[in-house]
mmCIF file of C-alpha atoms in Angstrom:
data_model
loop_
_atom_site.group_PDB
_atom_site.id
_atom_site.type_symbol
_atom_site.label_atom_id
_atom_site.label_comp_id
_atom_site.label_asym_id
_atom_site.label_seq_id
_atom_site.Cartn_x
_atom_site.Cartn_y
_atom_site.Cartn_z
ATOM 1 C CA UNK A 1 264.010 71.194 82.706
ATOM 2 C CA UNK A 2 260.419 72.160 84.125
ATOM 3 C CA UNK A 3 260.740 74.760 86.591
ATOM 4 C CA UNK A 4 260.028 73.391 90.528
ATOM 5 C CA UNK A 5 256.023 73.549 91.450
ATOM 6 C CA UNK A 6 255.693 76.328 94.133
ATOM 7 C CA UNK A 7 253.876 76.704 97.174
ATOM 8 C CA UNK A 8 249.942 77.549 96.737
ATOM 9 C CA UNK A 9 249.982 80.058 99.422
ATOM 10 C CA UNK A 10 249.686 83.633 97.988
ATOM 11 C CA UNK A 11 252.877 85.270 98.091
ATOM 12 C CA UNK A 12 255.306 82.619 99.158
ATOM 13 C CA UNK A 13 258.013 82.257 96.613
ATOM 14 C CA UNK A 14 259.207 78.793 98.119
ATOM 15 C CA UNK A 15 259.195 75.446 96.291
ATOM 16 C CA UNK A 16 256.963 73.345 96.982
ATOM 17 C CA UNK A 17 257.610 69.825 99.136
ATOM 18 C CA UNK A 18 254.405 68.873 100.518
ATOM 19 C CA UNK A 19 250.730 68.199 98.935
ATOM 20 C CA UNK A 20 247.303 69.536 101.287
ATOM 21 C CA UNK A 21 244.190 67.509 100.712
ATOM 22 C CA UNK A 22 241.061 67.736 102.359
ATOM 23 C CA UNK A 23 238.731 64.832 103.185
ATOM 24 C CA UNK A 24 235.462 67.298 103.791
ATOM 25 C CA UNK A 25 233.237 63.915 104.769
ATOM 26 C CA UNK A 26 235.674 63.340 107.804
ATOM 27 C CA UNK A 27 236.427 67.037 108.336
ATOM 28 C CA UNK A 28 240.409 66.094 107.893
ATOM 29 C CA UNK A 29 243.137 68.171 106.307
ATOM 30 C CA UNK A 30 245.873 65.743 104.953
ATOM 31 C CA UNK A 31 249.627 66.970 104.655
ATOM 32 C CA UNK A 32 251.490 64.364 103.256
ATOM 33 C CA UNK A 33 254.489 64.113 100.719
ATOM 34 C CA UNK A 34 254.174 66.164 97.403
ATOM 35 C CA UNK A 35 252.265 64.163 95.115
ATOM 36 C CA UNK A 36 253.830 63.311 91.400
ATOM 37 C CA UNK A 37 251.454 65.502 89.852
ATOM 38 C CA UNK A 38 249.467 68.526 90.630
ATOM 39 C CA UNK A 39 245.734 68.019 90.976
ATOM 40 C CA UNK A 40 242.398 69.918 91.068
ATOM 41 C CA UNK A 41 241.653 70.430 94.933
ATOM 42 C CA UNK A 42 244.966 69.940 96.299
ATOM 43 C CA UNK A 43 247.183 72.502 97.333
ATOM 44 C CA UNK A 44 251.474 72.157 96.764
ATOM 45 C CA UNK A 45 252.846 73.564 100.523
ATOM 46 C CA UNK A 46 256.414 74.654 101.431
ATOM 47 C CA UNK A 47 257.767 73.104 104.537
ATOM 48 C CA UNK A 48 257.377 76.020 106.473
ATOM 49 C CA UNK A 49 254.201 76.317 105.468
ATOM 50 C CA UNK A 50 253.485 72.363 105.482
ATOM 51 C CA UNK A 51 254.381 72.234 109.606
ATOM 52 C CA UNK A 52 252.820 75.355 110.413
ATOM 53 C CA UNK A 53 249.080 74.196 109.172
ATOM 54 C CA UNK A 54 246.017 74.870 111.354
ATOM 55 C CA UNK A 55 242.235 73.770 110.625
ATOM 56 C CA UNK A 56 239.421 75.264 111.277
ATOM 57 C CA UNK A 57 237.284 74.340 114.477
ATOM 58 C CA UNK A 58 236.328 70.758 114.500
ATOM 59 C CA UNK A 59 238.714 69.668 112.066
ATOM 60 C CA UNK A 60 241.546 67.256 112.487
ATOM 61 C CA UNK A 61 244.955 67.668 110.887
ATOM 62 C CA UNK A 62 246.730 64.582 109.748
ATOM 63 C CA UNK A 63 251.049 65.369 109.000
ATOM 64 C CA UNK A 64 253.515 63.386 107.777
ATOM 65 C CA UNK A 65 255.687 63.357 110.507
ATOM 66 C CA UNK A 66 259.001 62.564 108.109
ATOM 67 C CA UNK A 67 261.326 65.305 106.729
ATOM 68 C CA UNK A 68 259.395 66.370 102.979
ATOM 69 C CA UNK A 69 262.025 66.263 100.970
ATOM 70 C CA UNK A 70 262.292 68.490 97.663
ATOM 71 C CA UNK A 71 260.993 66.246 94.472
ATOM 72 C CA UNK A 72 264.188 65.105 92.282
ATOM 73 C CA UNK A 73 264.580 66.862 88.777
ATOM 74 C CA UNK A 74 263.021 65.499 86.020
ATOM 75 C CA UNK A 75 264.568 65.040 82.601
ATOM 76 C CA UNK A 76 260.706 64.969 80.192
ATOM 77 C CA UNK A 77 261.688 68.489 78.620
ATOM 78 C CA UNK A 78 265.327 67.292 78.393
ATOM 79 C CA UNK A 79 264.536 64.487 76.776
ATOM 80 C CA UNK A 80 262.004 65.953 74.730
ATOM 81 C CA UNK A 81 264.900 68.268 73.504
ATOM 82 C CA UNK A 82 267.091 65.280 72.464
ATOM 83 C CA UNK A 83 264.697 63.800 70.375
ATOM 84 C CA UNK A 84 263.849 66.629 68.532
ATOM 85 C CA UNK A 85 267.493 67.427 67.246
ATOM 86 C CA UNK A 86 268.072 63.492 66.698
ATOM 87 C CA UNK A 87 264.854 63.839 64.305
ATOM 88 C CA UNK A 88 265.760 67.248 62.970
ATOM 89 C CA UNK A 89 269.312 65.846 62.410
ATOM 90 C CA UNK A 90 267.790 62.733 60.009
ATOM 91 C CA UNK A 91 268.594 62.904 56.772
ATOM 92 C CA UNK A 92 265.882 64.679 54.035
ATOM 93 C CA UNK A 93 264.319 62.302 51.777
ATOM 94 C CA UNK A 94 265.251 62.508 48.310
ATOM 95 C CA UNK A 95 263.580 64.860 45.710
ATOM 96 C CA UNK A 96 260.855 63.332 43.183
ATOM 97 C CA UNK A 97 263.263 63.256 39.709
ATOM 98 C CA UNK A 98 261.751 65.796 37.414
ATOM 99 C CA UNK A 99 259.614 64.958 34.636
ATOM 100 C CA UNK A 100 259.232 66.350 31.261
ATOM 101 C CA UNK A 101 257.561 69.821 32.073
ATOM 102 C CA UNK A 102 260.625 70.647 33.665
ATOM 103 C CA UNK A 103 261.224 71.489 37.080
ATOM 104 C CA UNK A 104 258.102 71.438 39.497
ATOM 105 C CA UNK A 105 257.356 74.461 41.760
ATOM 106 C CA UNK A 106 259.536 74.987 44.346
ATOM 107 C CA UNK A 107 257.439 74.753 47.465
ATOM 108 C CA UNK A 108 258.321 76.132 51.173
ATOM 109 C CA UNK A 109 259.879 73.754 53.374
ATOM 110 C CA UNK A 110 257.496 72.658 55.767
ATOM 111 C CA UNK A 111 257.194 69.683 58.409
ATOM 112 C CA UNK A 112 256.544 68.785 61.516
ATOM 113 C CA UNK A 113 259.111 67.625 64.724
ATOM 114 C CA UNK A 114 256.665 66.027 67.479
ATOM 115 C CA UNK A 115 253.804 68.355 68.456
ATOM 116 C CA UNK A 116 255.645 71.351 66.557
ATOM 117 C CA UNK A 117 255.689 72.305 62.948
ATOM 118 C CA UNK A 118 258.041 74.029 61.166
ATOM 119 C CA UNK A 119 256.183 77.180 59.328
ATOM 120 C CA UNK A 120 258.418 79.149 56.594
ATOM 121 C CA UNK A 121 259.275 82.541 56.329
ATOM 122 C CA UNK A 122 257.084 84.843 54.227
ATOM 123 C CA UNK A 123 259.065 86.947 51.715
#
């Protein structure tokens, strides 16, 4: 499982619960609900930090005024994990049958499970 996003602000160990976005052409800060995904110029908040907010001079602060709650677990690396021992638990496809040379060259076992490959020792 991916570890929980965690507030922006320097220092604060706390997970995160809201998203901060700024709207510079109406000089408004945003606090809203943690968005799904974490985006270039937006900043992941804890609650403490989320309700305690200020803006500069001439700026208006627009909060969510429900509870944030924490985002629910998400199962992508779990599944991830599943599918790559249901693939590494396939059967091997069977070997070429020789021919009359003899035996070809054993090579290395190599092969790839998703976006990872499988790279033999060296002896």
């Amino acid at each position: 499982m991916r570890s929980p996003r965690r507030c922006s602000r320097n220092g604060c160990p706390r997970q995160a619960v809201a998203t901060l976005t700024y709207v510079y052409n109406e000089s408004t800060a945003v606090v809203g609900p943690l968005a799904a995904f974490a985006e270039p110029h937006t900043y992941d908040l804890c609650e403490p930090h989320a309700r305690s907010l200020t803006a500069p001079r001439g700026w208006d602060v627009v909060r969510h005024e429900g509870e944030f709650e924490p985002p629910p677990p998400t199962t992508d690396d779990l599944v991830a994990l599943a599918e790559a021992v249901r693939e590494a638990a396939r059967p091997v496809a069977p070997r070429p049958p020789e021919d009359d040379h003899g035996p070809a060259p054993a090579a290395p076992p190599t092969g790839r499970r998703g976006h990872l490959r499988v790279i033999p020792p060296t002896h």
